[in-house]
């Protein structure tokens, strides 16, 4: 059964592609164009081959979720008509985006993907990778009734992911599209190697810690920033169509054993052999201080909360699929060491 991955060239998309190929699934990688009409599949294939992937079952297609019919040519639309599983991992992840930039992919693109998937005659399931700390409204409305306030107070990235989540959860049942929405925790490195390739989220904190510039943590002793290994998330996404049968399924995927943020940072500090910060600064105060003093991007503050998350449905699927989280202290240590090496920070203390 053929799987199509939108956003296959992204951080999580690459690992999902690698996992599906390793299990023998015929996989179509939807990638952004490179100007020659063929998409930039060469870069993805090179990355996969570096990790010993057998890519004979991989084809690539140029996709643009900001355009009608995902920007597909008539030939590609016909070729994709037999697709069984669609994974929408297409996203624009960066702080400082404008509302138009973020919404075009993360919100409007998500809605456009649901509508396109509704036309697939052999669709088994649409799997939408949503955002961290969004999707908690039991009765979402789309368009967002408070969109202007959300984009103003939360920043374009998080607000657009919230809007995209609401779009999928609202449109999919209406259009009869069997759908699973997955809300991950903070995605970090590979559970065995620590490899990441993405340096937003918690990675800047590791860099500041290693450089001796992290004097205090924003938040409190109870601030909870749950993590998940990128390969665990990829394996979970791959398993979803085999296990979910409800018209709309919702999962929050993270390691609930992640320690509170101060303990998390202390674990990383021990692995890097540096001193962890002892103080915490309340979020309300950090928000009032100039960013040049705090060193914390204003949009990153929305990731910090004392909230806990319901992972029961994800844990049932993990058990059925034989998936288990790597011990979190080992995961954090390997990932942090890889961040230091990959960012060429060693020797710059």
Coordinates of C-alpha atoms in Angstrom, one line a residue:
X1 CA 0.0 0.0 0.0
X2 CA 1.6 3.2 -1.2
X3 CA 2.4 6.0 1.3
X4 CA 2.7 9.6 0.3
X5 CA 4.7 11.9 2.7
X6 CA 4.1 15.6 2.3
X7 CA 7.1 17.5 3.7
X8 CA 9.4 14.5 3.2
X9 CA 12.5 16.6 3.0
X10 CA 11.9 18.2 6.4
X11 CA 13.4 17.1 9.8
X12 CA 10.7 14.6 10.7
X13 CA 9.7 13.7 7.1
X14 CA 13.2 12.3 6.4
X15 CA 13.1 10.0 9.4
X16 CA 9.6 8.8 8.5
X17 CA 10.7 8.2 4.9
X18 CA 13.7 6.2 6.2
X19 CA 11.5 4.1 8.5
X20 CA 8.9 3.3 5.8
X21 CA 11.5 2.3 3.3
X22 CA 13.1 0.1 6.0
X23 CA 9.8 -1.7 6.3
X24 CA 9.5 -2.2 2.6
X25 CA 6.6 0.2 2.0
X26 CA 6.4 1.8 -1.5
X27 CA 6.9 5.4 -0.6
X28 CA 6.3 8.7 -2.5
X29 CA 8.2 11.7 -1.2
X30 CA 6.4 15.0 -1.7
X31 CA 9.2 17.6 -1.8
X32 CA 9.4 21.3 -2.6
X33 CA 10.5 22.2 -6.1
X34 CA 14.0 23.1 -7.0
X35 CA 13.2 25.1 -10.1
X36 CA 13.5 22.4 -12.7
X37 CA 10.0 20.9 -12.2
X38 CA 11.2 17.7 -10.6
X39 CA 11.4 18.6 -6.9
X40 CA 14.6 18.4 -4.9
X41 CA 14.6 14.6 -4.4
X42 CA 18.3 14.3 -4.9
X43 CA 19.1 15.9 -1.5
X44 CA 16.7 13.5 0.2
X45 CA 18.1 10.4 -1.6
X46 CA 21.6 11.4 -0.6
X47 CA 20.6 11.8 3.0
X48 CA 18.8 8.4 2.9
X49 CA 21.8 6.6 1.3
X50 CA 24.1 8.0 3.9
X51 CA 22.0 6.0 6.4
X52 CA 22.1 2.9 4.3
X53 CA 18.5 3.1 3.0
X54 CA 17.5 1.0 0.1
X55 CA 15.6 3.6 -1.9
X56 CA 14.4 1.5 -4.8
X57 CA 10.9 1.8 -3.5
X58 CA 11.1 5.6 -3.3
X59 CA 9.7 8.0 -5.9
X60 CA 9.6 11.7 -5.6
X61 CA 7.0 14.2 -6.7
X62 CA 7.0 18.0 -6.5
X63 CA 4.4 19.3 -4.1
X64 CA 3.3 22.7 -3.0
X65 CA 0.6 22.7 -0.3
X66 CA 0.1 26.5 -0.8
X67 CA -1.4 25.9 -4.3
X68 CA -4.6 24.3 -5.5
X69 CA -4.4 20.5 -5.9
X70 CA -1.1 20.8 -4.0
X71 CA 0.5 22.1 -7.1
X72 CA 0.5 18.7 -8.8
X73 CA 0.7 18.2 -12.5
X74 CA -2.1 16.2 -14.1
X75 CA 0.3 13.3 -14.6
X76 CA 1.2 13.3 -10.9
X77 CA -2.4 13.6 -9.8
X78 CA -3.2 10.5 -11.8
X79 CA -0.1 8.6 -10.4
X80 CA -1.1 9.5 -6.8
X81 CA -4.7 8.3 -7.2
X82 CA -3.8 4.9 -5.8
X83 CA -2.3 6.3 -2.6
X84 CA -3.4 4.5 0.5
X85 CA -1.9 6.6 3.3
X86 CA -1.1 10.3 3.2
X87 CA 1.2 11.8 5.8
X88 CA 1.0 15.6 6.0
X89 CA 4.3 16.7 7.6
X90 CA 4.5 19.9 5.5
X91 CA 5.2 22.8 7.8
X92 CA 7.1 26.0 8.1
X93 CA 8.9 26.0 11.4
X94 CA 10.7 29.2 12.3
X95 CA 10.3 32.0 14.8
X96 CA 9.8 35.5 13.3
X97 CA 7.5 34.4 10.5
X98 CA 4.8 36.7 9.3
X99 CA 1.2 35.6 9.6
X100 CA 1.0 35.2 5.8
X101 CA 4.1 33.1 5.6
X102 CA 3.1 30.7 8.5
X103 CA -0.6 30.4 7.6
X104 CA 0.0 29.6 3.9
X105 CA 1.6 26.3 4.9
X106 CA 0.6 25.4 8.4
X107 CA -3.0 26.4 8.3
X108 CA -4.3 26.9 4.7
X109 CA -2.0 24.1 3.5
X110 CA -3.4 21.7 6.1
X111 CA -7.0 22.5 5.1
X112 CA -6.1 22.2 1.4
X113 CA -4.5 18.7 2.1
X114 CA -7.7 17.4 3.7
X115 CA -9.8 18.5 0.7
X116 CA -7.3 16.9 -1.7
X117 CA -7.2 13.7 0.3
X118 CA -11.0 13.5 0.2
X119 CA -10.8 12.9 -3.6
X120 CA -8.4 9.9 -3.3
X121 CA -10.5 6.8 -4.2
X122 CA -8.3 4.3 -2.3
X123 CA -7.4 6.4 0.8
X124 CA -7.0 4.4 3.9
X125 CA -5.9 7.2 6.2
X126 CA -4.7 10.8 6.4
X127 CA -2.1 11.3 9.2
X128 CA -1.6 15.0 10.1
X129 CA 1.4 15.9 12.2
X130 CA 0.1 18.8 14.3
X131 CA 1.9 21.1 16.7
X132 CA 3.1 21.0 20.3
X133 CA 0.7 22.5 22.8
X134 CA -2.1 22.9 20.3
X135 CA -5.2 20.8 19.6
X136 CA -6.4 20.7 23.2
X137 CA -9.8 22.3 22.5
X138 CA -12.4 19.5 22.6
X139 CA -14.6 21.5 20.2
X140 CA -12.4 23.3 17.7
X141 CA -13.8 25.9 15.3
X142 CA -12.4 26.7 11.9
X143 CA -11.7 29.5 11.0
X144 CA -10.4 30.3 14.4
X145 CA -12.8 32.8 16.0
X146 CA -9.9 34.5 17.9
X147 CA -7.3 34.2 15.2
X148 CA -6.2 37.9 15.3
X149 CA -5.5 37.6 19.1
X150 CA -3.7 34.3 18.7
X151 CA -1.3 35.5 16.0
X152 CA -0.6 38.7 18.0
X153 CA 0.1 37.0 21.4
X154 CA 1.4 33.6 20.5
X155 CA 3.4 34.4 17.4
X156 CA 2.8 33.3 13.8
X157 CA 4.2 29.8 14.1
X158 CA 2.2 28.5 17.0
X159 CA -1.0 30.4 16.0
X160 CA -0.8 28.9 12.5
X161 CA -0.3 25.4 13.9
X162 CA -3.3 25.9 16.1
X163 CA -5.3 27.0 13.1
X164 CA -4.2 24.1 11.0
X165 CA -5.0 21.7 13.8
X166 CA -8.5 23.1 14.0
X167 CA -8.9 23.0 10.2
X168 CA -8.0 19.3 10.0
X169 CA -10.2 18.2 13.0
X170 CA -13.1 20.2 11.6
X171 CA -12.9 19.4 7.9
X172 CA -11.9 15.7 8.0
X173 CA -15.1 14.4 9.6
X174 CA -17.2 16.8 7.4
X175 CA -15.6 15.4 4.2
X176 CA -15.5 11.8 5.4
X177 CA -11.7 11.6 5.4
X178 CA -10.4 8.9 7.9
X179 CA -7.8 11.0 9.8
X180 CA -5.4 10.8 12.7
X181 CA -4.0 14.0 14.2
X182 CA -0.7 13.5 16.1
X183 CA 0.5 16.2 18.5
X184 CA 4.1 15.6 19.4
X185 CA 6.2 16.9 22.3
X186 CA 9.4 18.7 21.6
X187 CA 11.1 16.5 19.0
X188 CA 14.8 16.0 19.6
X189 CA 17.5 13.6 18.3
X190 CA 17.6 10.0 17.3
X191 CA 17.4 7.6 20.3
X192 CA 20.6 5.7 19.6
X193 CA 22.8 8.3 17.8
X194 CA 21.5 11.6 19.1
X195 CA 21.4 12.9 15.5
X196 CA 18.9 15.7 15.0
X197 CA 19.5 18.2 12.2
X198 CA 17.1 20.7 13.7
X199 CA 18.3 23.4 16.0
X200 CA 15.1 25.2 17.2
X201 CA 13.2 24.4 20.3
X202 CA 15.5 23.1 23.1
X203 CA 18.7 23.2 21.1
X204 CA 19.5 26.9 21.7
X205 CA 19.3 26.2 25.4
X206 CA 21.9 23.4 25.1
X207 CA 24.2 25.8 23.2
X208 CA 23.8 28.5 25.8
X209 CA 24.4 25.9 28.6
X210 CA 27.6 24.6 27.0
X211 CA 28.9 28.1 26.4
X212 CA 28.3 29.1 30.1
X213 CA 25.8 31.7 29.1
X214 CA 22.7 30.1 30.7
X215 CA 22.6 31.8 34.1
X216 CA 18.9 31.1 34.8
X217 CA 15.9 29.3 33.4
X218 CA 12.7 30.9 32.4
X219 CA 9.8 29.2 34.2
X220 CA 9.6 27.4 37.5
X221 CA 10.6 24.2 39.2
X222 CA 7.5 22.6 37.7
X223 CA 7.9 23.8 34.1
X224 CA 7.4 20.7 31.8
X225 CA 8.9 20.5 28.3
X226 CA 8.3 16.9 27.3
X227 CA 10.5 15.4 24.6
X228 CA 10.2 12.6 22.1
X229 CA 13.0 11.0 20.0
X230 CA 12.6 11.7 16.3
X231 CA 12.9 8.0 15.4
X232 CA 10.2 7.1 17.9
X233 CA 7.9 9.6 16.4
X234 CA 8.6 8.3 12.9
X235 CA 7.9 4.8 14.0
X236 CA 4.7 5.9 15.7
X237 CA 3.5 7.8 12.6
X238 CA 4.2 4.8 10.4
X239 CA 2.2 2.5 12.7
X240 CA -0.9 4.8 12.8
X241 CA -2.7 3.5 9.6
X242 CA -2.2 -0.1 10.8
X243 CA -3.9 0.5 14.2
X244 CA -6.3 3.5 14.0
X245 CA -9.8 2.7 12.6
X246 CA -11.9 5.5 14.1
X247 CA -13.0 8.2 11.7
X248 CA -11.0 10.8 13.7
X249 CA -8.2 9.7 16.1
X250 CA -6.1 12.0 18.3
X251 CA -2.8 11.2 19.9
X252 CA -0.3 13.2 22.0
X253 CA 3.1 11.6 21.5
X254 CA 5.8 12.4 24.1
X255 CA 7.7 10.7 26.9
X256 CA 5.7 11.4 30.1
X257 CA 8.8 10.5 32.1
X258 CA 10.6 13.7 30.9
X259 CA 11.7 15.5 34.1
X260 CA 10.7 19.1 34.8
X261 CA 12.8 21.6 32.9
X262 CA 15.4 22.3 35.7
X263 CA 16.0 18.6 36.1
X264 CA 16.2 18.2 32.3
X265 CA 18.8 20.9 32.0
X266 CA 20.7 19.4 35.0
X267 CA 20.8 16.0 33.2
X268 CA 22.1 17.6 30.0
X269 CA 24.7 19.6 32.1
X270 CA 26.0 16.4 33.6
X271 CA 26.4 14.8 30.2
X272 CA 28.3 17.9 28.9
X273 CA 30.3 18.3 32.1
X274 CA 29.2 21.9 32.7
X275 CA 27.5 23.7 35.6
X276 CA 23.7 23.9 35.4
X277 CA 21.9 27.1 36.3
X278 CA 20.4 27.2 39.8
X279 CA 17.8 30.0 39.4
X280 CA 14.5 30.3 37.7
X281 CA 12.8 33.4 36.5
X282 CA 9.0 33.6 36.3
X283 CA 7.6 33.7 32.8
X284 CA 5.7 36.8 33.5
X285 CA 8.9 38.6 34.3
X286 CA 10.8 37.2 31.3
X287 CA 8.0 38.5 29.0
X288 CA 8.5 42.0 30.4
X289 CA 12.3 42.0 30.0
X290 CA 14.0 42.9 26.7
X291 CA 15.0 39.9 24.7
X292 CA 18.6 41.1 24.5
X293 CA 18.8 40.6 28.3
X294 CA 17.0 37.3 28.6
X295 CA 18.4 35.6 25.4
X296 CA 15.1 33.9 25.0
X297 CA 13.0 34.4 21.8
X298 CA 9.6 35.7 22.7
X299 CA 7.9 33.0 20.6
X300 CA 9.8 30.3 22.4
X301 CA 8.1 31.2 25.7
X302 CA 4.9 29.7 24.5
X303 CA 6.7 26.3 24.7
X304 CA 7.1 26.7 28.5
X305 CA 4.3 25.6 30.7
X306 CA 3.5 23.5 33.8
X307 CA 0.8 21.7 31.9
X308 CA 0.7 17.9 31.7
X309 CA -0.7 15.9 28.8
X310 CA -3.0 13.0 28.2
X311 CA -0.9 10.3 26.4
X312 CA -3.2 7.3 27.1
X313 CA -4.3 6.8 23.5
X314 CA -0.7 7.1 22.2
X315 CA 0.5 4.6 24.8
X316 CA -2.1 2.1 23.7
X317 CA -1.0 2.4 20.1
X318 CA 2.7 2.1 21.1
X319 CA 2.0 -1.0 23.1
X320 CA 0.1 -2.6 20.1
X321 CA 2.9 -1.6 17.7
X322 CA 5.7 -2.8 20.1
X323 CA 7.2 0.7 20.5
X324 CA 8.9 1.9 23.7
X325 CA 10.7 5.2 24.6
X326 CA 14.4 5.2 25.1
X327 CA 15.2 6.0 28.8
X328 CA 15.0 9.8 28.8
X329 CA 18.3 10.5 30.5
X330 CA 20.1 8.5 27.8
X331 CA 18.2 10.2 25.0
X332 CA 18.9 13.7 26.4
X333 CA 22.6 12.9 26.8
X334 CA 23.1 11.6 23.3
X335 CA 21.2 14.4 21.8
X336 CA 23.0 17.1 23.7
X337 CA 26.4 15.7 22.8
X338 CA 25.4 15.6 19.2
X339 CA 24.2 19.2 19.3
X340 CA 27.6 20.3 20.6
X341 CA 29.5 18.3 18.0
X342 CA 27.2 19.1 15.1
X343 CA 27.2 22.8 15.9
X344 CA 31.0 22.8 16.3
X345 CA 30.8 24.1 19.8
X346 CA 33.4 21.8 21.3
X347 CA 36.5 23.7 22.3
X348 CA 34.7 27.0 22.3
X349 CA 33.8 27.1 26.0

